[in-house]
mmCIF file of C-alpha atoms in Angstrom:
data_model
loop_
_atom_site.group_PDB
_atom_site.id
_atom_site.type_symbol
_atom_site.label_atom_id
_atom_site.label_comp_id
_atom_site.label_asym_id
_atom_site.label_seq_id
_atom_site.Cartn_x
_atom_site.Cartn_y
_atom_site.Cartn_z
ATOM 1 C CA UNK A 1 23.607 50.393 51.987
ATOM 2 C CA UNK A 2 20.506 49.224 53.959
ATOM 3 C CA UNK A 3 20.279 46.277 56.152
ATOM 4 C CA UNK A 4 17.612 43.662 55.854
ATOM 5 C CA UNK A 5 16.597 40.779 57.630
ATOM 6 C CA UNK A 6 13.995 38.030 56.026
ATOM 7 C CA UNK A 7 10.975 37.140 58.238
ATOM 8 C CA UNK A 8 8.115 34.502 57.334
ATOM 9 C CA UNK A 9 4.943 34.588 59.180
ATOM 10 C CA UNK A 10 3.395 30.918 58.213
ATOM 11 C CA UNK A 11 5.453 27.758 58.308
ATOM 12 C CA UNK A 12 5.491 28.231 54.196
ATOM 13 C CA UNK A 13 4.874 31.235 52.483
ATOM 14 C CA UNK A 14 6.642 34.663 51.273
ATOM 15 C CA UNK A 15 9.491 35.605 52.837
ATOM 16 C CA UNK A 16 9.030 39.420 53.832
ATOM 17 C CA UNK A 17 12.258 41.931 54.502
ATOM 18 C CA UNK A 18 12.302 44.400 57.302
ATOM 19 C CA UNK A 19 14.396 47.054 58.969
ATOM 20 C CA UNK A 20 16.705 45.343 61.695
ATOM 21 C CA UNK A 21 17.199 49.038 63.361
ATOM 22 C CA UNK A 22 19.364 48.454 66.114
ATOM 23 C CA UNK A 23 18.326 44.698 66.818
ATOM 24 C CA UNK A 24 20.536 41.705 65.587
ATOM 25 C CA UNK A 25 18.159 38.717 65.432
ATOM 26 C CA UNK A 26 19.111 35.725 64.332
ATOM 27 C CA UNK A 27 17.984 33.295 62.137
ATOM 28 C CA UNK A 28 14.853 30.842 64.080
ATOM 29 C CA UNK A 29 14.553 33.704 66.309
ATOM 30 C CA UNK A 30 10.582 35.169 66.628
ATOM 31 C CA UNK A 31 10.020 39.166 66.405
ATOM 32 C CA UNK A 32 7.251 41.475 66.329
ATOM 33 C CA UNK A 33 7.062 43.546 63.049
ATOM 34 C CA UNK A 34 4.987 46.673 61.847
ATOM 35 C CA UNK A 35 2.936 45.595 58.873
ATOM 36 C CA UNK A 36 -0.217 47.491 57.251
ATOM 37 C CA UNK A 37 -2.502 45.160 59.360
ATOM 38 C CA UNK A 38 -0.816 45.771 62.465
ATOM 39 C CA UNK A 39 1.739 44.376 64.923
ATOM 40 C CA UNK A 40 2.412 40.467 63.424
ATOM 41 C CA UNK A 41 4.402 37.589 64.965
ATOM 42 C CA UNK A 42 6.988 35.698 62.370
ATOM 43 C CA UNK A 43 9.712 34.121 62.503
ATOM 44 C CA UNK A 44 13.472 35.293 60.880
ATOM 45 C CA UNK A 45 14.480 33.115 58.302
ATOM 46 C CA UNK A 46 17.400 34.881 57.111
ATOM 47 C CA UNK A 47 19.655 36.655 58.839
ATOM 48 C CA UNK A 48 21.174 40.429 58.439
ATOM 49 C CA UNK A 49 22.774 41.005 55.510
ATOM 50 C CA UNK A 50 23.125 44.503 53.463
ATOM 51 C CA UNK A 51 21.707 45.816 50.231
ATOM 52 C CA UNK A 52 21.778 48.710 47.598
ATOM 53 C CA UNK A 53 19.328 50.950 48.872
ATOM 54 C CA UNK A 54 18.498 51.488 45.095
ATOM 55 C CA UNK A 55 16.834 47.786 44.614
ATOM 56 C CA UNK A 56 13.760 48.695 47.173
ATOM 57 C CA UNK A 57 10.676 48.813 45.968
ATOM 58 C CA UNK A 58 9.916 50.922 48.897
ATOM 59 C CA UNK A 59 10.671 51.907 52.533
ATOM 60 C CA UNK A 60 11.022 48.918 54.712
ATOM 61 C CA UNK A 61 8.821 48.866 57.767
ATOM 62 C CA UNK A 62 10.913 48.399 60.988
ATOM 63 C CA UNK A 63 11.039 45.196 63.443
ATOM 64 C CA UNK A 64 9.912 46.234 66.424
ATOM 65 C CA UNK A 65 11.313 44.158 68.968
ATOM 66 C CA UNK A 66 12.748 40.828 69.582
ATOM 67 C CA UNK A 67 9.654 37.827 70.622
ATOM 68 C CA UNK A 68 9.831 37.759 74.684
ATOM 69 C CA UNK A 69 8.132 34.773 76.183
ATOM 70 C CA UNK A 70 4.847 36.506 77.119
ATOM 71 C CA UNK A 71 4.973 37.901 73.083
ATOM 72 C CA UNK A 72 5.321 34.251 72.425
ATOM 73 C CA UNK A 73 2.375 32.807 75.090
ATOM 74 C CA UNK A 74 0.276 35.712 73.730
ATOM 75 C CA UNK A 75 0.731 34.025 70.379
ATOM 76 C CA UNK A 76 -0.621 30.640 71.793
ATOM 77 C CA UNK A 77 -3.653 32.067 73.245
ATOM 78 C CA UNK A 78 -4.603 33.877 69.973
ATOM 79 C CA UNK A 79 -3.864 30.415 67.734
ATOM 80 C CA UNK A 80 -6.672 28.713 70.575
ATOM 81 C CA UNK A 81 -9.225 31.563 69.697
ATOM 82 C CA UNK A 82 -8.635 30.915 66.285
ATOM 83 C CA UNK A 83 -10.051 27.402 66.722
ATOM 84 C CA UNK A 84 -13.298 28.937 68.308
ATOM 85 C CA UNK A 85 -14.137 31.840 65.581
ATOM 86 C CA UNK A 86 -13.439 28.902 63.159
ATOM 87 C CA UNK A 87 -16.402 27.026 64.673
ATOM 88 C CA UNK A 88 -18.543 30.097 65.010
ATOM 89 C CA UNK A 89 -18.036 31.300 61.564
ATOM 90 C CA UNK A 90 -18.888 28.257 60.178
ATOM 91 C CA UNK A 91 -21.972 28.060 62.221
ATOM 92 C CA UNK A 92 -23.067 31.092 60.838
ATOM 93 C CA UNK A 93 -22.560 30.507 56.952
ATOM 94 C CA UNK A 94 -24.897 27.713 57.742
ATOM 95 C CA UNK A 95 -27.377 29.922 58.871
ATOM 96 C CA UNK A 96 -27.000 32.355 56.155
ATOM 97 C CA UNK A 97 -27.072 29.430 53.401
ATOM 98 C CA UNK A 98 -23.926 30.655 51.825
ATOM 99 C CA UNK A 99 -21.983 28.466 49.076
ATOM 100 C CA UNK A 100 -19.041 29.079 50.839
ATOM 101 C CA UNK A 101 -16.158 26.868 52.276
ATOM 102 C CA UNK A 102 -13.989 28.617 55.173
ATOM 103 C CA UNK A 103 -10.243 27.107 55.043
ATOM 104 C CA UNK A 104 -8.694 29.228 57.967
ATOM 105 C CA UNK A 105 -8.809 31.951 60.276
ATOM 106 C CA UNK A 106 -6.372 34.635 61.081
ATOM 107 C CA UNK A 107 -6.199 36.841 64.263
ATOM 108 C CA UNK A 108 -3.485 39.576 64.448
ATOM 109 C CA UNK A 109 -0.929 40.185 67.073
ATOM 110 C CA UNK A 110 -2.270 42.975 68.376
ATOM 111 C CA UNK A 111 -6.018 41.998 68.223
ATOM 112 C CA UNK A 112 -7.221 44.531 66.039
ATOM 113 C CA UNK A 113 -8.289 42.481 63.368
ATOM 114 C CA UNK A 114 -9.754 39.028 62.134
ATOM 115 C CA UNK A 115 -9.312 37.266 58.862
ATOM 116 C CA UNK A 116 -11.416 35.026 57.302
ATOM 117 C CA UNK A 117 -10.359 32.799 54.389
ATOM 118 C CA UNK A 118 -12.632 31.474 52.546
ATOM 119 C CA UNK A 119 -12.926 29.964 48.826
ATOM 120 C CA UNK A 120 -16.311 29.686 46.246
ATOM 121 C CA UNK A 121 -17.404 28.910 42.830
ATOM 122 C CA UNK A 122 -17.742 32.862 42.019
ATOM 123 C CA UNK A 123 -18.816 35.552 43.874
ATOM 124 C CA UNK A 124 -20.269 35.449 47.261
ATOM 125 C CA UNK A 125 -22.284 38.882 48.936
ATOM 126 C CA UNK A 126 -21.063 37.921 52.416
ATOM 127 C CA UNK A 127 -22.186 41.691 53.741
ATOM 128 C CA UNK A 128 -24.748 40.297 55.978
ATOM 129 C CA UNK A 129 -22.554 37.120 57.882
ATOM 130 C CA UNK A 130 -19.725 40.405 58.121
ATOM 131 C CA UNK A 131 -22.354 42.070 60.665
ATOM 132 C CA UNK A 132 -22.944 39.189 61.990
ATOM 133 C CA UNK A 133 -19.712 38.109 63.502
ATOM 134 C CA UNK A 134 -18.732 41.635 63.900
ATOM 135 C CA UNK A 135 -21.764 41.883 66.736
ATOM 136 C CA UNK A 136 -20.084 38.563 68.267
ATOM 137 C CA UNK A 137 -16.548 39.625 68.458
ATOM 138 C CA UNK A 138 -16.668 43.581 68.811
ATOM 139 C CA UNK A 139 -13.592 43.928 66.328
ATOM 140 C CA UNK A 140 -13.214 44.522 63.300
ATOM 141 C CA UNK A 141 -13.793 41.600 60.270
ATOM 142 C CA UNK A 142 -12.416 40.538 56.827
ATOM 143 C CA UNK A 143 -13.629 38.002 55.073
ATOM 144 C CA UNK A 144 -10.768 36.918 51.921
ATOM 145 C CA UNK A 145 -11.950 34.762 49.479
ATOM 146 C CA UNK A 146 -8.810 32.675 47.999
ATOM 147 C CA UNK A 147 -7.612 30.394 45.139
ATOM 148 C CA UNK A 148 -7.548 26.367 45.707
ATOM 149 C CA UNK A 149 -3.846 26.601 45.414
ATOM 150 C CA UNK A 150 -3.689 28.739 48.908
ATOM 151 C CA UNK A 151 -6.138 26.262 50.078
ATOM 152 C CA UNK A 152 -3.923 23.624 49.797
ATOM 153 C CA UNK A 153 -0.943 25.675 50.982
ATOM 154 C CA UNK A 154 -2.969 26.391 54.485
ATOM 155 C CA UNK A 155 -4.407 23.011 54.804
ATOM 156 C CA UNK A 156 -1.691 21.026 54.167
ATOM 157 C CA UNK A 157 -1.571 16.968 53.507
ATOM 158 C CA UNK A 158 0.239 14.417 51.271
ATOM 159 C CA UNK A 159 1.131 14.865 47.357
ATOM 160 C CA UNK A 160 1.377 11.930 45.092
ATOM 161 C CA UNK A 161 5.026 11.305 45.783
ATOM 162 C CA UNK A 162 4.141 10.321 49.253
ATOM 163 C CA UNK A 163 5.986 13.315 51.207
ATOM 164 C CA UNK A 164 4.436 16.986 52.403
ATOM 165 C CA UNK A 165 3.131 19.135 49.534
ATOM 166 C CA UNK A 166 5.779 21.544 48.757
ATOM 167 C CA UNK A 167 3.956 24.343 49.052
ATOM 168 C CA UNK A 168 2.854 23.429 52.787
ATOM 169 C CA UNK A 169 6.771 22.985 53.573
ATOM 170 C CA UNK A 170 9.574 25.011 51.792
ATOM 171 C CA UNK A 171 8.101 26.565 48.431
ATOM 172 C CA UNK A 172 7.392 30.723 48.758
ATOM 173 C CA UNK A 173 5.548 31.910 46.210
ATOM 174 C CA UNK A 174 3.581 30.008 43.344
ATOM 175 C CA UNK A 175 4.875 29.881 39.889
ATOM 176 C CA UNK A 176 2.539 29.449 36.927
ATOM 177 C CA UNK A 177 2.754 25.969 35.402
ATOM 178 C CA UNK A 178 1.684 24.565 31.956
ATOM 179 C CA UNK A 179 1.555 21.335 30.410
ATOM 180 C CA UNK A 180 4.312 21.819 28.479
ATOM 181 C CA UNK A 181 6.294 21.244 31.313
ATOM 182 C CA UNK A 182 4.860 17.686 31.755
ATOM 183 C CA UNK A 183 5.561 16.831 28.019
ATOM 184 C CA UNK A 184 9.280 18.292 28.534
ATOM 185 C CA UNK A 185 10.096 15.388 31.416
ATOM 186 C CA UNK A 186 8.008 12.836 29.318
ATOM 187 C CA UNK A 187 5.094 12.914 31.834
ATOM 188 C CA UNK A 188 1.847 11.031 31.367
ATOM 189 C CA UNK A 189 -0.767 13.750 30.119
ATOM 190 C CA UNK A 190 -3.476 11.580 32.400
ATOM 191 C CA UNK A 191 -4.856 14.568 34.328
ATOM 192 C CA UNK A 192 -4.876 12.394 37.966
ATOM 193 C CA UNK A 193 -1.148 12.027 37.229
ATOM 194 C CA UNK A 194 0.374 15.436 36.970
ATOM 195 C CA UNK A 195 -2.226 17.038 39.504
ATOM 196 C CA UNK A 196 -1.582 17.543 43.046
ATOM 197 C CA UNK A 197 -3.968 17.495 45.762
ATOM 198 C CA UNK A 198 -5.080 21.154 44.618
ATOM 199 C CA UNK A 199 -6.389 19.904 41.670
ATOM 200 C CA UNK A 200 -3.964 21.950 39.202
ATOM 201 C CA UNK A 201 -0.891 21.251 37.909
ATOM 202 C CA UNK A 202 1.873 19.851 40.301
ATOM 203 C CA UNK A 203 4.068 22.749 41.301
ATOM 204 C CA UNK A 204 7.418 20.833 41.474
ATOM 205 C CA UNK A 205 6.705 20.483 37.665
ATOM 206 C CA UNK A 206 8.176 24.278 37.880
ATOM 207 C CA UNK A 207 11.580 24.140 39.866
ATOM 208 C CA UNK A 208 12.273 20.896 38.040
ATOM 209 C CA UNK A 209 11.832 22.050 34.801
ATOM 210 C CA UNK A 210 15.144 23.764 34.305
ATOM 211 C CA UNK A 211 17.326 21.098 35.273
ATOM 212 C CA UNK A 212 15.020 19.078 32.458
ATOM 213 C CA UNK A 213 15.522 21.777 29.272
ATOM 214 C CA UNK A 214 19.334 22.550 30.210
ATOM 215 C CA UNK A 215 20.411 18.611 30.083
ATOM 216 C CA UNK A 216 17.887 18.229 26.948
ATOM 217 C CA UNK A 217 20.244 20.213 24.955
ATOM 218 C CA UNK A 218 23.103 18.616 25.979
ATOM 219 C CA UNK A 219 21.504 15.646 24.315
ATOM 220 C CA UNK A 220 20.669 14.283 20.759
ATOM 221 C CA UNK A 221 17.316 14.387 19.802
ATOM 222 C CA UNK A 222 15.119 11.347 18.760
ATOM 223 C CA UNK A 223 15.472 9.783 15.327
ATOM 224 C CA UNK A 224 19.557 11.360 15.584
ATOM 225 C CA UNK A 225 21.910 9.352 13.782
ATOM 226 C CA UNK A 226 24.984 9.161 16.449
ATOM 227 C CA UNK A 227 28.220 6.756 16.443
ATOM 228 C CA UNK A 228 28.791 4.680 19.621
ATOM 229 C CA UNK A 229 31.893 2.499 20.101
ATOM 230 C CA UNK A 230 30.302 -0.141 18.860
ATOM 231 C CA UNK A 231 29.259 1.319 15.543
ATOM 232 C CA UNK A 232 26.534 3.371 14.002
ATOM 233 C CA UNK A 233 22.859 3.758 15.338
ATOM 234 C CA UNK A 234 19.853 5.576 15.602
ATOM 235 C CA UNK A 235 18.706 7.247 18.963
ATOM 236 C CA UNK A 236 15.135 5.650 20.004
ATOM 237 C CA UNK A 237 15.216 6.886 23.999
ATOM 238 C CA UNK A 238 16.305 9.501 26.501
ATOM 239 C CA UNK A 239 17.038 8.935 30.203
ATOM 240 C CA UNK A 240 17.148 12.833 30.895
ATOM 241 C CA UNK A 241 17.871 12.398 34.545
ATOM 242 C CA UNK A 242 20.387 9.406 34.452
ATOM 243 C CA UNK A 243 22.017 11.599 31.292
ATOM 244 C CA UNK A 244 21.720 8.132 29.204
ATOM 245 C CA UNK A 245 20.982 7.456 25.707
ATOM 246 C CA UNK A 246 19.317 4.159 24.009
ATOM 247 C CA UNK A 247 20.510 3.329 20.385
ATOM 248 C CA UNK A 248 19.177 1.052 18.078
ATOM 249 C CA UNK A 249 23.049 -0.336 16.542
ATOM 250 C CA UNK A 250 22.419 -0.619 12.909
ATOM 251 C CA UNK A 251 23.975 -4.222 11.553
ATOM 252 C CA UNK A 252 24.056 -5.477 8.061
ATOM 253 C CA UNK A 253 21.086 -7.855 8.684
ATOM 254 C CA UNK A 254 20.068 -6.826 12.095
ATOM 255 C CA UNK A 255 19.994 -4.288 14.712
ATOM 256 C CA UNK A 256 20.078 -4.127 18.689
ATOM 257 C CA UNK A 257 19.004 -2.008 21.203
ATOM 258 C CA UNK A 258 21.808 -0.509 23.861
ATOM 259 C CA UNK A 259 22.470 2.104 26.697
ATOM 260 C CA UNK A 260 25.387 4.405 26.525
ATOM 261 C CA UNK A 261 26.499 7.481 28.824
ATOM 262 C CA UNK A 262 25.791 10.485 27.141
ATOM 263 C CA UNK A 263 29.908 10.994 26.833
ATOM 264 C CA UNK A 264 30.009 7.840 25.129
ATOM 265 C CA UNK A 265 28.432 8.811 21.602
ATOM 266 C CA UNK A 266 29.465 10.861 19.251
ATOM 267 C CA UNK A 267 26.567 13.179 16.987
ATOM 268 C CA UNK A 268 27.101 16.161 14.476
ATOM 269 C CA UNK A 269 26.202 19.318 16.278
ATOM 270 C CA UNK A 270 27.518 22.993 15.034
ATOM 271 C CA UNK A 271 27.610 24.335 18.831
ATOM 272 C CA UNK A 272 29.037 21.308 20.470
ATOM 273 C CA UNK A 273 32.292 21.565 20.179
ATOM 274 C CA UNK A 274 34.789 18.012 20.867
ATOM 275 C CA UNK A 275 31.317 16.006 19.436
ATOM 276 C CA UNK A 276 30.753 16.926 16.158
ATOM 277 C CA UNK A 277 34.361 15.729 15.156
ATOM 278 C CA UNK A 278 35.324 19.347 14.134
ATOM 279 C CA UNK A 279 36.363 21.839 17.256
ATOM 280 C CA UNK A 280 35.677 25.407 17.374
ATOM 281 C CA UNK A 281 39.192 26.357 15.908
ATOM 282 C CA UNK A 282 38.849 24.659 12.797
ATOM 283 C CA UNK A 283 35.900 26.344 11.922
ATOM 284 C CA UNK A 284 37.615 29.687 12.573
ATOM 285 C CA UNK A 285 40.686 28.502 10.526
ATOM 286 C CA UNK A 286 38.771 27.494 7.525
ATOM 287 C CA UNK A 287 36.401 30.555 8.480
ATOM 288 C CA UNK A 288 39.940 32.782 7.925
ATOM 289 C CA UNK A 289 41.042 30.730 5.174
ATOM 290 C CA UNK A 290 38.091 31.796 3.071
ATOM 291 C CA UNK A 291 38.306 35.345 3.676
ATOM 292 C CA UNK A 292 41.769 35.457 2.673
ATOM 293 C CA UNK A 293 40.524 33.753 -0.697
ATOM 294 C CA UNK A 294 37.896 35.991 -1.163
ATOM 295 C CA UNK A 295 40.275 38.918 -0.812
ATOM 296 C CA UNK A 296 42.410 37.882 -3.052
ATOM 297 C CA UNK A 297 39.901 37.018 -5.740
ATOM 298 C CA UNK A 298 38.718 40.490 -5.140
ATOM 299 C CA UNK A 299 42.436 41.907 -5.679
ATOM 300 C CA UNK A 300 42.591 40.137 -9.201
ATOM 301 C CA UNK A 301 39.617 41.468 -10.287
ATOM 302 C CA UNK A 302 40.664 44.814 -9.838
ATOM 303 C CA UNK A 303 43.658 44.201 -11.283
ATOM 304 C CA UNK A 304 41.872 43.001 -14.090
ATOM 305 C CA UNK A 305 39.810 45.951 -14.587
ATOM 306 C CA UNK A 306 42.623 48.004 -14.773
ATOM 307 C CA UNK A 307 44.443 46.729 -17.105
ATOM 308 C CA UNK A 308 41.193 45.429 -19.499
ATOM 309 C CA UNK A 309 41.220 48.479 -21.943
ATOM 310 C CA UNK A 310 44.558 48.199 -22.525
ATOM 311 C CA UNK A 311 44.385 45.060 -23.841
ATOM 312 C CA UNK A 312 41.315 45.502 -25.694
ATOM 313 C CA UNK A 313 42.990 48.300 -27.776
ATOM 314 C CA UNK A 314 45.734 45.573 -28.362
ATOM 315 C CA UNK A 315 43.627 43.434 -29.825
ATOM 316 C CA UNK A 316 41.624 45.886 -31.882
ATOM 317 C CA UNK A 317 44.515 47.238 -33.352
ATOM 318 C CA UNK A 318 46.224 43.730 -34.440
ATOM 319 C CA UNK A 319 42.956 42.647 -35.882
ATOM 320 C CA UNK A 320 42.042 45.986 -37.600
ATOM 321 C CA UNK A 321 38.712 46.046 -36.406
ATOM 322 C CA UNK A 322 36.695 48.957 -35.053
ATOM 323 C CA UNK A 323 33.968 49.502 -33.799
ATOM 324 C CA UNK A 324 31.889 51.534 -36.478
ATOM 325 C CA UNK A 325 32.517 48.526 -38.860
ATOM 326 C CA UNK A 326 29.768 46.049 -39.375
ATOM 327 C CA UNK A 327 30.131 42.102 -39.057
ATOM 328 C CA UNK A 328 28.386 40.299 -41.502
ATOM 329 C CA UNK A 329 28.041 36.516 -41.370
ATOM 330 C CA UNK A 330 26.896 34.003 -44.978
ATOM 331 C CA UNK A 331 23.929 31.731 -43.913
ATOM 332 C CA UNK A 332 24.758 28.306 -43.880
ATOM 333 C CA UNK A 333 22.715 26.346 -46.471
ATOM 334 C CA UNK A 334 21.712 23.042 -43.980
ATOM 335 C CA UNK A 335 20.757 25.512 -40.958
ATOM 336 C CA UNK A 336 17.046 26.750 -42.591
ATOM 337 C CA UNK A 337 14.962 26.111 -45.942
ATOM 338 C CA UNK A 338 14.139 29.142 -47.868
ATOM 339 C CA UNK A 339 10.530 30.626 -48.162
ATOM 340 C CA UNK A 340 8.730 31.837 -50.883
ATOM 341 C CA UNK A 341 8.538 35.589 -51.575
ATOM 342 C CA UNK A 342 5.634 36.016 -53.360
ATOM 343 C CA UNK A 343 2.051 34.070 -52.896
ATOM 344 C CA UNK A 344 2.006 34.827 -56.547
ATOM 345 C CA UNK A 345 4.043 31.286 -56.962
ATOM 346 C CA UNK A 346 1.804 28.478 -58.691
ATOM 347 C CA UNK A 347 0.964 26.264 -55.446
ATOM 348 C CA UNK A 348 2.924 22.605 -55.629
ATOM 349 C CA UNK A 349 5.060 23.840 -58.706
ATOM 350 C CA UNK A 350 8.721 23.709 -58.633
ATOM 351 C CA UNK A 351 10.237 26.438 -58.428
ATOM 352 C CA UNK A 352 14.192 26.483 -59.763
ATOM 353 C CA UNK A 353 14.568 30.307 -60.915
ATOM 354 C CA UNK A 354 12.670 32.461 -58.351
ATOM 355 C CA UNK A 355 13.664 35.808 -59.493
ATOM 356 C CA UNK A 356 12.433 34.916 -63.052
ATOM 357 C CA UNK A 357 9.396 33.973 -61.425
ATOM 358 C CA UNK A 358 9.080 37.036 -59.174
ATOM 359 C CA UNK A 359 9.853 39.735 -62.881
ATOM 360 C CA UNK A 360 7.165 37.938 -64.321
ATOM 361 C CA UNK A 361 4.688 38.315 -61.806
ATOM 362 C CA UNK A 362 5.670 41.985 -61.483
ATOM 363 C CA UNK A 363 5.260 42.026 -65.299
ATOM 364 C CA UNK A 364 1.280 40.929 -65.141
ATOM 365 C CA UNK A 365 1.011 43.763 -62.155
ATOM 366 C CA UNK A 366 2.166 46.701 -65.137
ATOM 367 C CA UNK A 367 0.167 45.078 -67.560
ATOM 368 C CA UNK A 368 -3.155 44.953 -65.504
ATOM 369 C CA UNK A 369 -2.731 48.605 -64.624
#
């Protein structure tokens, strides 16, 4: 088992695991940590815990030490130089007449590195503004260009509910979003609506869409027939978060329009079982009640295949029939009119005799030849 503590370097972002070692922080505490870009500063969200050594991607990289209050006033000093490459950086993209819009700047722990963040339409050859600020602050420079999602997430402000943007406060990672998850919670498709400050789709569309597609089939759907106590009706609405349903009651001569608790109404369902008026052991009593049937309509068949022949020799016997003898039935006069048999037949004459007419006209064949 390996022991793991979370750590989160920005007030919102990924949480990252690390190798306690020896230490025992605890959660709030601050602790220097050996990342590929160096010594960082975070913060432990999560406290020690153990895991299979088998679910690691990889190695974890150690914690190195526990924040001491000059780790922690070394911190301050590099978030006020921050402010100052800020302004200097964005001095020089002026003079450079780059499309480019910086959103934040980064300096690591140990001083070995600077970040720039920037974002842009498409791509931006930034090569010469990298010499530039590397000849102003002798270390070394990266300029990262981002999405407007991380944008938002560094900037911070105000979504449309009125409280912090959840990615500025508690949410770690982004999850993709579609508009089918607006037309799930019966969401306005007006683009202002479901858009956060970002511009994109609003990300709490994501971690509430669960909650919205596991009540929705606990429900009816629209245009249901359901029974209520107070009779028959149709359902015309869904309240998915209240769990209520609107019915339009179906009277001889009228209807009306009412509420009910989603326990209240009653709708045929196969897979709901106390709702659809027949529970789950019926069905599997009338589900063993046919194969029984079938079984024994089965055993009678067989039954009567084996004892068919016999029979059938019975009968042949009594009737003295067999098989080589041939059946011959008379013709019934009303069923079918008789034809003629020979075109020699006068046309429109009646004939009464037809084999006297049929010798004769075999007579006139001899005579001719």
């Amino acid at each position: 088992m390996a022991k793991i503590v979370g750590v989160r370097f920005k007030n919102a972002g990924k949480l990252f695991y690390f190798d306690p070692g020896e230490l025992w922080p605890n959660p709030g505490a601050f602790v220097i940590v050996d990342t590929v870009r160096g010594q960082t500063f975070g913060q432990v969200i999560t406290g020690m815990r153990e895991t299979d050594e088998e679910t690691l991607d990889s190695p974890l990289k150690p914690i190195l030490r526990i924040a001491t209050e000059d780790d922690i006033l070394h911190m301050q000093e590099n978030e006020e130089f921050e402010k100052t490459a800020f302004d200097v950086c964005l001095r020089k993209i002026g003079e450079h007449q780059l499309e480019m819009k910086l959103v934040q700047v980064e300096q690591t722990f140990d001083n070995s590195k600077i970040v720039f963040y920037f974002t842009a339409n498409g791509r931006v050859d930034f090569r010469s503004l990298v010499k530039d600020l590397a000849s102003v602050f002798h270390t070394r420079i990266e300029l990262r260009q981002i999405g407007v999602r991380d944008e938002a997430r560094m900037i911070g402000g105000l979504g449309p509910c009125g409280l912090p943007i959840c990615c500025g406060t508690f949410l770690g990672d982004f999850q993709p979003v579609s508009i089918k998850m607006a037309k799930e919670q019966n969401l306005s498709l007006n683009p202002t609506k479901i858009s956060g400050v970002c511009g994109r789709l609003m990300c709490c569309l994501k971690f509430e869409d669960e909650n919205y597609v596991q009540t929705r089939k606990r429900m009816p759907k629209l245009g249901k027939d359901v029974e209520t106590p107070d009779g028959f009706g149709t359902v015309i609405d869904l309240d998915i978060l209240k769990e209520k349903v609107s019915v339009r009651i179906h009277h001889e001569d009228s209807s009306e329009i009412r509420t009910y608790s989603l326990d209240d109404i009653v709708w045929f369902k196969m897979d709901r079982e106390g709702r659809s008026g027949k529970s789950a052991q019926d069905t599997k009593r009338r589900g063993r009640a046919a194969l029984a049937s079938a079984d024994e309509n089965a055993e009678a068949e067989d039954d009567a295949d084996a004892y068919g022949d016999v029979a059938d020799d019975d009968e042949e016997e009594a009737s003295g029939i067999t098989e080589d003898e041939e059946f011959g039935f008379p013709p019934e006069d009303d069923a079918f009119e008789q034809e003629p048999l020979s075109e020699e037949i006068a046309d429109g004459a009646a004939v009464n005799n037809w084999q006297e007419e049929v010798a004769q006209a075999l007579k006139k064949s001899d005579g001719q030849n």
